[in-house]
Amino acid sequence: MRRNLYPTTSEVLGWLIEVMSTVPARDKNLVDLYANHGAADPLVVACALDGRERDDLYLIAPEWVVVTGDKAVQSKAEQFGLTVLSNAEFAAVIDAAEGQT
């Protein structure tokens, strides 16, 4: 699991600013700090955007996919042109790869 760690760099924080700048001030779907729902969901999108930009220099770049069941995160990731899979869709991809269709 350690090799899958994605550090929070200044570039990732720059993407986080970009993501959050598209969220209206009164919109509580993505982050609701007052209801104790201040999850790292926008940071997931920022990491995927950073990874996509970083890997863009390769001829055959890997695809960065956001996997989530959260509709607000799905919407935000799609807004930035990221591929999104639900939890069930991701599980199906894993099962198919393991030959468990």
mmCIF file of C-alpha atoms in Angstrom:
data_model
loop_
_atom_site.group_PDB
_atom_site.id
_atom_site.type_symbol
_atom_site.label_atom_id
_atom_site.label_comp_id
_atom_site.label_asym_id
_atom_site.label_seq_id
_atom_site.Cartn_x
_atom_site.Cartn_y
_atom_site.Cartn_z
ATOM 1 C CA MET A 1 0.000 0.000 0.000
ATOM 2 C CA ARG A 2 2.891 2.394 0.651
ATOM 3 C CA ARG A 3 3.736 2.625 -3.040
ATOM 4 C CA ASN A 4 0.173 3.865 -3.653
ATOM 5 C CA LEU A 5 0.625 6.809 -1.304
ATOM 6 C CA TYR A 6 0.116 10.130 -3.053
ATOM 7 C CA PRO A 7 1.885 13.002 -1.257
ATOM 8 C CA THR A 8 0.204 16.343 -0.787
ATOM 9 C CA THR A 9 2.621 18.619 -2.632
ATOM 10 C CA SER A 10 2.353 22.282 -3.509
ATOM 11 C CA GLU A 11 1.176 21.200 -6.973
ATOM 12 C CA VAL A 12 -1.635 19.121 -5.464
ATOM 13 C CA LEU A 13 -2.608 22.073 -3.277
ATOM 14 C CA GLY A 14 -2.672 24.238 -6.398
ATOM 15 C CA TRP A 15 -5.120 21.794 -7.965
ATOM 16 C CA LEU A 16 -7.157 21.792 -4.750
ATOM 17 C CA ILE A 17 -7.468 25.572 -5.009
ATOM 18 C CA GLU A 18 -8.592 25.130 -8.625
ATOM 19 C CA VAL A 19 -11.190 22.511 -7.641
ATOM 20 C CA MET A 20 -12.533 24.534 -4.720
ATOM 21 C CA SER A 21 -12.724 27.701 -6.819
ATOM 22 C CA THR A 22 -15.491 25.994 -8.822
ATOM 23 C CA VAL A 23 -17.616 25.297 -5.744
ATOM 24 C CA PRO A 24 -20.126 28.042 -4.915
ATOM 25 C CA ALA A 25 -19.781 29.364 -1.357
ATOM 26 C CA ARG A 26 -23.179 28.065 -0.243
ATOM 27 C CA ASP A 27 -22.857 24.660 -1.915
ATOM 28 C CA LYS A 28 -22.578 22.010 0.798
ATOM 29 C CA ASN A 29 -22.633 18.946 -1.453
ATOM 30 C CA LEU A 30 -18.879 18.478 -1.795
ATOM 31 C CA VAL A 31 -17.750 19.738 1.622
ATOM 32 C CA ASP A 32 -19.930 20.576 4.611
ATOM 33 C CA LEU A 33 -17.682 21.521 7.503
ATOM 34 C CA TYR A 34 -20.593 22.584 9.715
ATOM 35 C CA ALA A 35 -22.210 19.135 9.557
ATOM 36 C CA ASN A 36 -18.824 17.490 10.236
ATOM 37 C CA HIS A 37 -18.642 16.236 6.643
ATOM 38 C CA GLY A 38 -15.329 17.912 5.828
ATOM 39 C CA ALA A 39 -13.923 14.860 4.098
ATOM 40 C CA ALA A 40 -10.937 14.875 1.773
ATOM 41 C CA ASP A 41 -13.137 14.379 -1.295
ATOM 42 C CA PRO A 42 -11.931 17.512 -3.124
ATOM 43 C CA LEU A 43 -8.372 16.374 -2.412
ATOM 44 C CA VAL A 44 -9.057 13.084 -4.232
ATOM 45 C CA VAL A 45 -10.029 15.055 -7.333
ATOM 46 C CA ALA A 46 -6.970 17.311 -6.929
ATOM 47 C CA CYS A 47 -4.644 14.289 -6.678
ATOM 48 C CA ALA A 48 -6.128 12.752 -9.833
ATOM 49 C CA LEU A 49 -5.721 16.034 -11.708
ATOM 50 C CA ASP A 50 -2.132 16.341 -10.529
ATOM 51 C CA GLY A 51 -1.370 12.760 -11.504
ATOM 52 C CA ARG A 52 -2.922 13.219 -14.921
ATOM 53 C CA GLU A 53 -0.897 16.379 -15.530
ATOM 54 C CA ARG A 54 2.305 14.757 -14.281
ATOM 55 C CA ASP A 55 1.832 11.673 -16.480
ATOM 56 C CA ASP A 56 0.740 13.681 -19.522
ATOM 57 C CA LEU A 57 4.315 13.758 -20.793
ATOM 58 C CA TYR A 58 4.258 10.023 -21.583
ATOM 59 C CA LEU A 59 3.290 8.814 -25.040
ATOM 60 C CA ILE A 60 0.977 6.219 -23.518
ATOM 61 C CA ALA A 61 -0.020 7.869 -20.253
ATOM 62 C CA PRO A 62 -1.967 5.932 -17.638
ATOM 63 C CA GLU A 63 -5.571 6.959 -17.161
ATOM 64 C CA TRP A 64 -6.395 8.541 -13.819
ATOM 65 C CA VAL A 65 -9.784 7.347 -12.581
ATOM 66 C CA VAL A 66 -11.724 8.572 -9.557
ATOM 67 C CA VAL A 67 -13.604 5.761 -7.822
ATOM 68 C CA THR A 68 -16.362 6.930 -5.508
ATOM 69 C CA GLY A 69 -19.978 6.429 -4.619
ATOM 70 C CA ASP A 70 -20.365 10.112 -3.726
ATOM 71 C CA LYS A 71 -22.430 11.930 -6.383
ATOM 72 C CA ALA A 72 -20.878 15.342 -5.626
ATOM 73 C CA VAL A 73 -17.361 13.962 -6.073
ATOM 74 C CA GLN A 74 -18.397 12.161 -9.268
ATOM 75 C CA SER A 75 -19.822 15.389 -10.651
ATOM 76 C CA LYS A 76 -16.756 17.452 -9.713
ATOM 77 C CA ALA A 77 -14.344 14.908 -11.203
ATOM 78 C CA GLU A 78 -16.354 14.752 -14.430
ATOM 79 C CA GLN A 79 -16.412 18.558 -14.550
ATOM 80 C CA PHE A 80 -12.606 18.406 -14.778
ATOM 81 C CA GLY A 81 -12.687 15.718 -17.471
ATOM 82 C CA LEU A 82 -11.683 12.819 -15.244
ATOM 83 C CA THR A 83 -13.043 9.317 -15.735
ATOM 84 C CA VAL A 84 -15.282 8.261 -12.854
ATOM 85 C CA LEU A 85 -16.326 4.794 -11.730
ATOM 86 C CA SER A 86 -18.800 3.919 -9.007
ATOM 87 C CA ASN A 87 -17.716 1.449 -6.360
ATOM 88 C CA ALA A 88 -19.721 -1.316 -8.051
ATOM 89 C CA GLU A 89 -18.231 -0.531 -11.470
ATOM 90 C CA PHE A 90 -14.732 -0.644 -10.011
ATOM 91 C CA ALA A 91 -15.456 -3.973 -8.296
ATOM 92 C CA ALA A 92 -16.665 -5.367 -11.644
ATOM 93 C CA VAL A 93 -13.423 -4.257 -13.328
ATOM 94 C CA ILE A 94 -11.378 -5.990 -10.625
ATOM 95 C CA ASP A 95 -13.477 -9.153 -10.836
ATOM 96 C CA ALA A 96 -13.149 -9.225 -14.629
ATOM 97 C CA ALA A 97 -9.381 -8.782 -14.371
ATOM 98 C CA GLU A 98 -9.225 -11.715 -11.982
ATOM 99 C CA GLY A 99 -11.379 -13.815 -14.313
ATOM 100 C CA GLN A 100 -14.384 -13.776 -11.991
ATOM 101 C CA THR A 101 -16.955 -12.387 -14.413
#
